[in-house]
Short mmCIF file of C-alpha atoms in Angstrom, two decimals:
data_model
loop_
_atom_site.label_atom_id
_atom_site.label_comp_id
_atom_site.label_asym_id
_atom_site.label_seq_id
_atom_site.Cartn_x
_atom_site.Cartn_y
_atom_site.Cartn_z
CA UNK A 144 17.34 8.10 -17.13
CA UNK A 145 19.78 10.36 -15.26
CA UNK A 146 22.10 12.46 -17.35
CA UNK A 147 25.40 11.16 -18.71
CA UNK A 148 28.11 13.74 -18.05
CA UNK A 149 31.83 14.58 -17.99
CA UNK A 150 34.10 15.20 -15.00
CA UNK A 151 33.67 18.95 -15.59
CA UNK A 152 29.89 18.48 -15.40
CA UNK A 153 30.33 16.61 -12.12
CA UNK A 154 32.34 19.50 -10.65
CA UNK A 155 29.61 21.97 -11.62
CA UNK A 156 26.93 19.59 -10.39
CA UNK A 157 28.44 19.41 -6.87
CA UNK A 158 29.04 23.16 -6.41
CA UNK A 159 25.96 23.56 -4.21
CA UNK A 160 26.87 20.61 -1.96
CA UNK A 161 29.10 20.46 1.10
CA UNK A 162 32.38 18.48 0.97
CA UNK A 163 31.46 14.78 0.97
CA UNK A 164 31.92 12.30 3.78
CA UNK A 165 32.41 8.50 3.51
CA UNK A 166 29.33 6.31 3.43
CA UNK A 167 28.75 2.58 4.00
CA UNK A 168 25.64 0.60 3.19
CA UNK A 169 25.97 -3.16 2.87
CA UNK A 170 22.76 -3.39 0.85
CA UNK A 171 24.25 -1.34 -2.00
CA UNK A 172 26.43 -2.96 -4.67
CA UNK A 173 29.25 -0.39 -4.43
CA UNK A 174 32.49 -0.55 -2.46
CA UNK A 175 33.35 3.16 -2.79
CA UNK A 176 30.64 5.61 -1.66
CA UNK A 177 30.30 9.08 -0.16
CA UNK A 178 27.46 11.42 0.77
CA UNK A 179 26.89 14.98 -0.46
CA UNK A 180 24.63 17.31 1.58
CA UNK A 181 23.04 20.30 -0.13
CA UNK A 182 24.13 23.65 1.32
CA UNK A 183 20.65 25.15 1.00
CA UNK A 184 18.74 22.20 2.42
CA UNK A 185 20.95 19.74 4.37
CA UNK A 186 18.10 17.20 4.43
CA UNK A 187 18.55 16.76 0.69
CA UNK A 188 21.47 14.37 0.16
CA UNK A 189 22.88 12.37 -2.71
CA UNK A 190 25.11 9.32 -2.69
CA UNK A 191 28.08 9.36 -5.04
CA UNK A 192 29.13 5.78 -5.77
CA UNK A 193 31.74 4.11 -7.96
CA UNK A 194 31.42 0.69 -9.48
CA UNK A 195 34.68 -0.89 -10.74
CA UNK A 196 34.69 -3.87 -13.09
CA UNK A 197 36.09 -5.23 -16.35
CA UNK A 198 35.71 -3.27 -19.57
CA UNK A 199 33.05 -5.65 -20.88
CA UNK A 200 31.00 -5.68 -17.65
CA UNK A 201 31.13 -1.89 -17.41
CA UNK A 202 30.09 -1.60 -21.05
CA UNK A 203 27.07 -3.82 -20.38
CA UNK A 204 26.17 -1.79 -17.29
CA UNK A 205 26.35 1.44 -19.31
CA UNK A 206 24.06 -0.02 -21.97
CA UNK A 207 21.59 -0.91 -19.22
CA UNK A 208 21.81 2.60 -17.74
CA UNK A 209 21.06 4.22 -21.10
CA UNK A 210 17.96 2.03 -21.58
CA UNK A 211 16.84 2.14 -17.93
CA UNK A 212 13.45 3.79 -17.41
CA UNK A 213 13.46 5.74 -14.16
CA UNK A 214 10.40 5.51 -12.01
CA UNK A 215 9.25 7.77 -9.13
CA UNK A 216 8.80 4.68 -6.94
CA UNK A 217 12.45 3.60 -7.27
CA UNK A 218 15.75 5.20 -6.29
CA UNK A 219 16.48 7.97 -8.84
CA UNK A 220 19.88 8.16 -10.54
CA UNK A 221 20.58 11.86 -11.12
CA UNK A 222 23.91 11.79 -13.01
CA UNK A 223 26.52 9.29 -14.13
CA UNK A 224 29.79 9.13 -16.07
CA UNK A 225 32.24 6.38 -17.00
CA UNK A 226 35.83 5.82 -18.13
CA UNK A 227 34.98 2.21 -19.18
CA UNK A 228 36.82 0.89 -16.13
CA UNK A 229 34.32 2.29 -13.65
CA UNK A 230 30.92 3.91 -13.46
CA UNK A 231 30.53 6.99 -11.28
CA UNK A 232 26.96 7.94 -10.38
CA UNK A 233 24.83 10.13 -8.09
CA UNK A 234 21.54 8.77 -6.74
CA UNK A 235 18.99 9.36 -3.96
CA UNK A 236 20.27 8.96 -0.40
CA UNK A 237 18.33 5.91 0.89
CA UNK A 238 17.38 5.37 4.53
CA UNK A 239 16.43 1.73 5.02
CA UNK A 240 13.11 1.17 6.78
CA UNK A 241 14.83 -1.33 9.10
CA UNK A 242 17.32 1.36 10.18
CA UNK A 243 15.07 4.31 10.98
CA UNK A 244 12.16 2.37 12.53
CA UNK A 245 13.79 2.18 15.96
CA UNK A 246 10.47 1.99 17.80
CA UNK A 247 7.44 2.50 15.58
CA UNK A 248 5.95 4.85 13.02
CA UNK A 249 2.70 6.71 13.46
CA UNK A 250 -0.42 5.47 11.69
CA UNK A 251 -0.26 8.31 9.09
CA UNK A 252 3.39 7.47 8.37
CA UNK A 253 2.64 3.77 7.85
CA UNK A 254 -0.33 4.64 5.63
CA UNK A 255 2.00 6.81 3.54
CA UNK A 256 4.52 3.99 3.25
CA UNK A 257 1.75 1.55 2.26
CA UNK A 258 0.58 3.94 -0.45
CA UNK A 259 4.01 4.36 -2.05
CA UNK A 260 5.02 0.70 -1.89
CA UNK A 261 1.67 -0.67 -3.10
CA UNK A 262 1.84 1.74 -6.06
CA UNK A 263 5.36 0.49 -6.86
CA UNK A 264 4.24 -3.14 -6.69
CA UNK A 265 1.19 -2.35 -8.85
CA UNK A 266 3.51 -0.88 -11.49
CA UNK A 267 5.56 -4.09 -11.42
CA UNK A 268 2.41 -6.21 -11.68
CA UNK A 269 1.31 -4.28 -14.76
CA UNK A 270 4.65 -5.30 -16.26
CA UNK A 271 3.96 -8.90 -15.14
CA UNK A 272 6.77 -8.78 -12.56
CA UNK A 273 6.60 -9.53 -8.86
CA UNK A 274 9.01 -8.31 -6.19
CA UNK A 275 9.37 -11.52 -4.14
CA UNK A 276 9.75 -10.97 -0.39
CA UNK A 277 8.97 -7.37 0.49
CA UNK A 278 10.70 -6.66 3.82
CA UNK A 279 12.17 -3.77 5.87
CA UNK A 280 15.58 -4.20 4.18
CA UNK A 281 14.12 -3.46 0.74
CA UNK A 282 12.01 -0.36 1.50
CA UNK A 283 13.67 3.04 1.80
CA UNK A 284 12.66 6.52 2.89
CA UNK A 285 14.06 9.24 0.65
CA UNK A 286 14.03 13.02 1.01
CA UNK A 287 13.42 14.33 -2.50
CA UNK A 288 14.08 17.48 -4.49
CA UNK A 289 10.44 18.42 -3.93
CA UNK A 290 11.36 18.69 -0.22
CA UNK A 291 9.27 15.81 1.02
CA UNK A 292 9.80 12.30 2.33
CA UNK A 293 8.65 9.43 0.11
CA UNK A 294 9.10 5.66 0.27
CA UNK A 295 10.83 3.67 -2.46
CA UNK A 296 11.65 0.09 -3.34
CA UNK A 297 15.19 -1.23 -3.67
CA UNK A 298 16.34 -1.29 -7.29
CA UNK A 299 18.17 -4.55 -8.20
CA UNK A 300 20.60 -2.50 -10.30
CA UNK A 301 21.81 -0.69 -7.16
CA UNK A 302 21.02 -3.10 -4.32
CA UNK A 303 21.83 -6.66 -3.33
CA UNK A 304 18.80 -8.91 -2.92
CA UNK A 305 17.84 -8.87 0.78
CA UNK A 306 15.80 -11.91 1.89
CA UNK A 307 14.01 -12.08 5.27
CA UNK A 308 12.08 -15.33 5.74
CA UNK A 309 10.08 -13.87 8.62
CA UNK A 310 8.24 -11.75 6.02
CA UNK A 311 7.35 -14.65 3.69
CA UNK A 312 3.73 -15.43 2.97
CA UNK A 313 2.80 -18.72 4.72
CA UNK A 314 2.35 -20.61 1.45
CA UNK A 315 5.97 -19.79 0.55
CA UNK A 316 7.38 -20.32 4.06
CA UNK A 317 5.81 -23.73 4.66
CA UNK A 318 5.82 -24.75 0.96
CA UNK A 319 2.26 -26.04 1.37
CA UNK A 320 1.50 -25.84 -2.35
CA UNK A 321 3.80 -25.84 -5.39
CA UNK A 322 1.75 -23.16 -7.16
CA UNK A 323 0.59 -19.89 -5.68
CA UNK A 324 -0.10 -16.27 -6.59
CA UNK A 325 3.24 -14.47 -6.24
CA UNK A 326 1.58 -11.05 -6.44
CA UNK A 327 -0.65 -11.86 -3.47
CA UNK A 328 2.38 -13.21 -1.62
CA UNK A 329 3.92 -9.74 -2.07
CA UNK A 330 0.71 -8.26 -0.60
CA UNK A 331 1.00 -10.50 2.47
CA UNK A 332 4.66 -9.56 2.98
CA UNK A 333 3.78 -5.86 2.75
CA UNK A 334 1.06 -6.39 5.37
CA UNK A 335 3.69 -7.80 7.74
CA UNK A 336 5.93 -4.80 7.01
CA UNK A 337 3.01 -2.58 8.09
CA UNK A 338 2.64 -4.29 11.49
CA UNK A 339 6.44 -4.23 11.88
CA UNK A 340 6.42 -0.47 11.24
CA UNK A 341 3.55 0.03 13.69
CA UNK A 342 5.70 -1.47 16.44
CA UNK A 343 5.52 -5.29 16.26
CA UNK A 344 9.14 -6.23 15.51
CA UNK A 345 9.09 -9.96 16.32
CA UNK A 346 7.34 -11.20 13.18
CA UNK A 347 9.31 -14.46 13.44
CA UNK A 348 7.15 -15.62 16.36
CA UNK A 349 4.15 -15.82 14.02
CA UNK A 350 5.83 -18.69 12.16
CA UNK A 351 5.10 -21.68 14.39
CA UNK A 352 6.60 -25.07 13.63
CA UNK A 353 3.44 -26.48 12.06
CA UNK A 354 1.62 -23.42 10.71
CA UNK A 355 1.41 -19.63 10.71
CA UNK A 356 -0.30 -18.23 13.84
CA UNK A 357 -3.19 -16.26 12.32
CA UNK A 358 -4.95 -16.07 15.70
CA UNK A 359 -2.00 -14.18 17.22
CA UNK A 360 -1.78 -11.99 14.12
CA UNK A 361 -5.46 -11.03 14.49
CA UNK A 362 -4.86 -10.12 18.15
CA UNK A 363 -1.83 -7.97 17.21
CA UNK A 364 -3.82 -6.01 14.60
CA UNK A 365 -6.65 -5.47 17.10
CA UNK A 366 -4.21 -3.99 19.65
CA UNK A 367 -3.10 -1.29 17.20
CA UNK A 368 -6.63 0.24 17.30
CA UNK A 369 -6.31 1.39 13.72
CA UNK A 370 -8.88 3.54 11.92
CA UNK A 371 -11.62 1.37 10.42
CA UNK A 372 -10.39 1.79 6.82
CA UNK A 373 -6.80 0.84 7.72
CA UNK A 374 -7.81 -2.06 9.98
CA UNK A 375 -10.01 -3.56 7.29
CA UNK A 376 -7.48 -3.16 4.49
CA UNK A 377 -4.64 -4.60 6.61
CA UNK A 378 -6.73 -7.64 7.55
CA UNK A 379 -7.53 -8.26 3.88
CA UNK A 380 -3.80 -8.11 3.04
CA UNK A 381 -3.07 -10.69 5.75
CA UNK A 382 -5.99 -12.98 4.92
CA UNK A 383 -5.22 -16.66 5.62
CA UNK A 384 -6.40 -17.79 2.18
CA UNK A 385 -4.28 -16.00 -0.42
CA UNK A 386 -7.21 -15.88 -2.87
CA UNK A 387 -8.99 -13.59 -0.43
CA UNK A 388 -6.19 -11.00 -0.52
CA UNK A 389 -6.05 -8.07 -2.94
CA UNK A 390 -3.25 -8.18 -5.48
CA UNK A 391 -0.98 -5.08 -5.61
CA UNK A 392 -3.10 -3.35 -8.27
CA UNK A 393 -6.29 -3.85 -6.24
CA UNK A 394 -4.43 -2.82 -3.08
CA UNK A 395 -3.09 0.39 -4.62
CA UNK A 396 -6.57 1.32 -5.88
CA UNK A 397 -8.06 0.70 -2.41
CA UNK A 398 -5.38 2.87 -0.73
CA UNK A 399 -6.07 5.65 -3.24
CA UNK A 400 -9.84 5.42 -2.72
CA UNK A 401 -9.56 5.51 1.07
CA UNK A 402 -7.08 8.40 0.89
CA UNK A 403 -9.59 10.46 -1.09
CA UNK A 404 -12.63 9.40 0.94
CA UNK A 405 -11.02 10.25 4.29
CA UNK A 406 -9.22 13.34 2.96
CA UNK A 407 -5.78 11.99 3.91
CA UNK A 408 -2.54 13.51 2.51
CA UNK A 409 -2.12 12.53 -1.14
CA UNK A 410 1.01 10.76 -2.39
CA UNK A 411 3.57 12.97 -4.17
CA UNK A 412 5.11 10.87 -6.91
CA UNK A 413 6.66 13.38 -9.32
CA UNK A 414 10.20 12.35 -10.30
CA UNK A 415 12.61 15.22 -10.99
CA UNK A 416 16.35 14.91 -11.59
CA UNK A 417 18.32 17.45 -9.54
CA UNK A 418 19.28 20.79 -11.02
CA UNK A 419 20.21 24.06 -9.36
CA UNK A 420 16.94 25.81 -10.17
CA UNK A 421 14.51 23.29 -8.70
CA UNK A 422 15.63 23.16 -5.07
CA UNK A 423 14.82 26.19 -2.92
CA UNK A 424 17.39 27.24 -0.37
CA UNK A 425 16.71 27.46 3.33
CA UNK A 426 17.29 31.23 3.13
CA UNK A 427 14.41 31.74 0.71
CA UNK A 428 11.45 33.45 2.43
CA UNK A 429 8.95 30.97 1.01
CA UNK A 430 11.17 27.92 1.32
CA UNK A 431 8.94 26.07 3.74
CA UNK A 432 5.80 26.52 1.65
CA UNK A 433 6.66 23.56 -0.56
CA UNK A 434 7.85 21.23 2.20
CA UNK A 435 5.60 18.21 2.55
CA UNK A 436 7.18 16.19 5.31
CA UNK A 437 6.21 13.35 7.59
CA UNK A 438 7.82 15.21 10.47
CA UNK A 439 8.20 18.89 11.27
CA UNK A 440 11.70 20.44 11.48
CA UNK A 441 11.47 20.01 15.25
CA UNK A 442 10.81 16.30 14.66
CA UNK A 443 7.29 16.51 16.03
CA UNK A 444 4.92 14.01 14.50
CA UNK A 445 2.29 15.56 12.26
CA UNK A 446 -1.16 14.18 13.02
CA UNK A 447 -3.94 13.85 10.51
CA UNK A 448 -6.17 16.94 10.49
CA UNK A 449 -9.10 16.63 12.86
CA UNK A 450 -12.47 16.62 11.12
CA UNK A 451 -14.55 19.77 11.60
CA UNK A 452 -17.16 19.65 14.30
CA UNK A 453 -20.57 18.87 12.83
CA UNK A 454 -24.05 18.98 14.27
CA UNK A 455 -25.78 15.61 14.03
CA UNK A 456 -29.57 15.48 14.03
CA UNK A 457 -32.02 12.61 14.32
CA UNK A 458 -34.98 12.52 11.97
CA UNK A 459 -36.44 11.93 8.51
CA UNK A 460 -34.72 12.80 5.20
CA UNK A 461 -36.84 12.57 2.01
CA UNK A 462 -35.33 12.04 -1.48
CA UNK A 463 -36.71 13.28 -4.82
CA UNK A 464 -37.14 9.71 -6.12
CA UNK A 465 -39.50 8.86 -3.25
CA UNK A 466 -36.95 7.03 -1.11
CA UNK A 467 -36.37 8.26 2.44
CA UNK A 468 -33.96 7.89 5.34
CA UNK A 469 -34.64 7.66 9.08
CA UNK A 470 -31.75 8.13 11.48
CA UNK A 471 -28.74 10.37 12.18
CA UNK A 472 -27.68 12.93 9.58
CA UNK A 473 -25.44 15.97 9.17
CA UNK A 474 -27.49 19.08 9.91
CA UNK A 475 -25.49 21.22 7.45
CA UNK A 476 -24.98 18.92 4.46
CA UNK A 477 -28.11 16.76 4.94
CA UNK A 478 -25.92 13.69 4.42
CA UNK A 479 -26.44 10.44 6.31
CA UNK A 480 -24.01 10.33 9.24
CA UNK A 481 -24.32 7.76 12.02
CA UNK A 482 -26.85 4.98 12.49
CA UNK A 483 -30.01 4.79 10.42
CA UNK A 484 -32.19 3.00 7.86
CA UNK A 485 -32.63 3.88 4.19
CA UNK A 486 -36.02 2.90 2.70
CA UNK A 487 -37.37 2.51 -0.84
CA UNK A 488 -40.35 4.59 -1.95
CA UNK A 489 -42.55 1.58 -1.11
CA UNK A 490 -41.27 1.51 2.46
CA UNK A 491 -38.97 -1.50 2.05
CA UNK A 492 -35.57 -1.47 3.75
CA UNK A 493 -32.61 -0.99 1.41
CA UNK A 494 -29.74 -0.28 3.83
CA UNK A 495 -29.53 -0.56 7.61
CA UNK A 496 -26.50 0.21 9.76
CA UNK A 497 -23.99 3.02 10.17
CA UNK A 498 -23.21 5.70 7.59
CA UNK A 499 -20.15 7.88 7.03
CA UNK A 500 -20.31 10.87 4.69
CA UNK A 501 -23.61 9.55 3.24
CA UNK A 502 -22.26 6.03 2.48
CA UNK A 503 -22.77 2.83 4.48
CA UNK A 504 -19.63 2.04 6.49
CA UNK A 505 -19.08 -0.54 9.20
CA UNK A 506 -18.75 -4.17 10.21
CA UNK A 507 -22.46 -5.01 10.50
CA UNK A 508 -24.22 -3.47 7.51
CA UNK A 509 -27.40 -4.95 6.04
CA UNK A 510 -28.44 -4.31 2.43
CA UNK A 511 -31.41 -5.48 0.35
CA UNK A 512 -32.06 -5.58 -3.43
CA UNK A 513 -35.64 -5.60 -4.71
CA UNK A 514 -34.95 -6.80 -8.27
CA UNK A 515 -33.26 -10.13 -7.41
CA UNK A 516 -34.25 -13.24 -9.43
CA UNK A 517 -34.86 -16.71 -7.94
CA UNK A 518 -32.73 -18.97 -10.20
CA UNK A 519 -29.31 -18.18 -8.72
CA UNK A 520 -26.60 -20.87 -8.50
CA UNK A 521 -23.02 -20.81 -7.17
CA UNK A 522 -21.72 -19.97 -10.68
CA UNK A 523 -22.70 -16.28 -10.48
CA UNK A 524 -23.29 -14.50 -7.15
CA UNK A 525 -24.14 -11.04 -8.53
CA UNK A 526 -27.93 -11.48 -8.28
CA UNK A 527 -28.24 -11.51 -4.49
CA UNK A 528 -31.28 -10.39 -2.49
CA UNK A 529 -29.75 -9.68 0.94
CA UNK A 530 -26.26 -8.93 2.25
CA UNK A 531 -24.94 -8.69 5.79
CA UNK A 532 -21.31 -7.97 6.65
CA UNK A 533 -18.46 -5.52 6.32
CA UNK A 534 -18.81 -2.44 4.10
CA UNK A 535 -16.38 0.40 3.31
CA UNK A 536 -17.31 3.50 1.30
CA UNK A 537 -20.58 1.88 0.32
CA UNK A 538 -18.88 -1.26 -1.06
CA UNK A 539 -18.87 -4.78 0.30
CA UNK A 540 -15.34 -5.19 1.67
CA UNK A 541 -14.13 -7.97 3.97
CA UNK A 542 -16.26 -10.78 5.40
CA UNK A 543 -19.95 -11.13 4.67
CA UNK A 544 -22.95 -13.25 3.81
CA UNK A 545 -25.25 -13.17 0.76
CA UNK A 546 -28.75 -14.62 0.66
CA UNK A 547 -30.67 -15.31 -2.52
CA UNK A 548 -34.34 -15.37 -3.44
CA UNK A 549 -34.33 -19.17 -3.75
CA UNK A 550 -33.20 -19.40 -0.08
CA UNK A 551 -29.63 -20.44 -0.95
CA UNK A 552 -26.89 -18.43 0.74
CA UNK A 553 -23.14 -17.75 0.60
CA UNK A 554 -20.47 -16.89 3.17
CA UNK A 555 -17.05 -15.63 2.18
CA UNK A 556 -14.72 -12.77 1.29
CA UNK A 557 -15.50 -9.55 -0.59
CA UNK A 558 -13.17 -7.05 -2.28
CA UNK A 559 -14.35 -3.82 -3.95
CA UNK A 560 -18.07 -4.76 -3.81
CA UNK A 561 -17.71 -8.26 -5.30
CA UNK A 562 -17.06 -11.78 -4.02
CA UNK A 563 -13.29 -12.29 -4.37
CA UNK A 564 -11.59 -15.19 -2.63
CA UNK A 565 -12.66 -18.27 -0.74
CA UNK A 566 -16.18 -19.02 0.42
CA UNK A 567 -18.97 -21.58 0.72
CA UNK A 568 -22.23 -21.56 -1.25
CA UNK A 569 -25.03 -23.39 0.55
CA UNK A 570 -27.81 -25.15 -1.38
CA UNK A 571 -30.76 -26.66 0.46
CA UNK A 572 -29.26 -30.16 0.25
CA UNK A 573 -25.50 -29.63 -0.16
CA UNK A 574 -22.78 -26.98 -0.34
CA UNK A 575 -19.96 -25.93 -2.67
CA UNK A 576 -16.67 -24.69 -1.21
CA UNK A 577 -14.37 -22.89 -3.60
CA UNK A 578 -12.83 -19.73 -5.02
CA UNK A 579 -14.70 -16.82 -6.62
CA UNK A 580 -13.40 -13.78 -8.51
CA UNK A 581 -15.59 -10.73 -9.16
CA UNK A 582 -18.71 -12.75 -8.20
CA UNK A 583 -17.89 -15.56 -10.67
CA UNK A 584 -17.06 -19.12 -9.56
CA UNK A 585 -13.48 -20.15 -10.46
CA UNK A 586 -12.73 -23.52 -8.87
CA UNK A 587 -13.62 -25.88 -6.04
CA UNK A 588 -11.30 -26.34 -3.08
#
């Protein structure tokens, strides 16, 4: 929690800030607010806000503040004091996503936002809480003490609840079913926030009178021409059947894995309460060394670093276990890169398609397993013989088809290398349509 303090502490605390100016933000629960800019780094700002109420209400609020666990994914309260008629506090200066997205963000910026917000939702899910209606009014960009921009969720202690129905998941909007997965509804809403941030502002037109327009949504995502990893993850978030979507924990793990695999900028989630020693001044010779910003001081958009130029060869790569690869590979690292086929030591195909950094990656990957058994049923889909479909970082991810040794087959949705979501299992004489989780059958539709 931020530090409780006296009026003398407040005076000392604000010494390094310029004289304040009035501030208004209808989303915040305070009627009296002002902004303090740091003299050394004017980008770093704090809001000073006063909350007036009855003695008993203020006492309850103070008790909450003392117990409140601060989190790097929420607005940080740096200091507070009270005279039992009011509470006076300093917290992060929030810039609402809806306010600063005048046109659109770049792909790296939206990926950054997705990383921060999915991590915040995952933390809530671990505590068995859901956010309920993620939207551009409840996501904020904050410039932190560490001299970087991060994205944070609105804290109900500081903010009014902001509802936007044009960011509801369809099952909530049309009330098609009394029960649904609220965590996966949050995932869908966050997916819509992503396309909003990429430039599609009219999300309300997706909500037709009878049903959500998933065909138009698919066309919108295609027009963005996103990198393969982002396109695939976004489509999984906006899957028509909510069981096919990742929940926030799965989503956050996927964002983290892709960030590492594609060497994207890592999230900076350290939470530090302001003190005079931590923030470098603009006059310091090495002040800019610690600045991790979405935009340069000149407001030029930073692009993701371009991958180094590599020489790609065509040929044969042998492995010590007797397996071998035929196709494109990196001349320097001897890793599979491009289109090719990976064979077992007996000459049987194991993987066919495109490879990225030695792992299968693409929308049309074929994989075979030699040890499959022939007694498979729809109850457990882990013992497949052949797969064809979408793969990311070597894992089945997205839409695909499994075939089994007994000639039965399955079509459906995959998340993190396992069947997760809706699908159809085809026997020779009939089929079973239902929901699977981690390859295990859960229920029929």
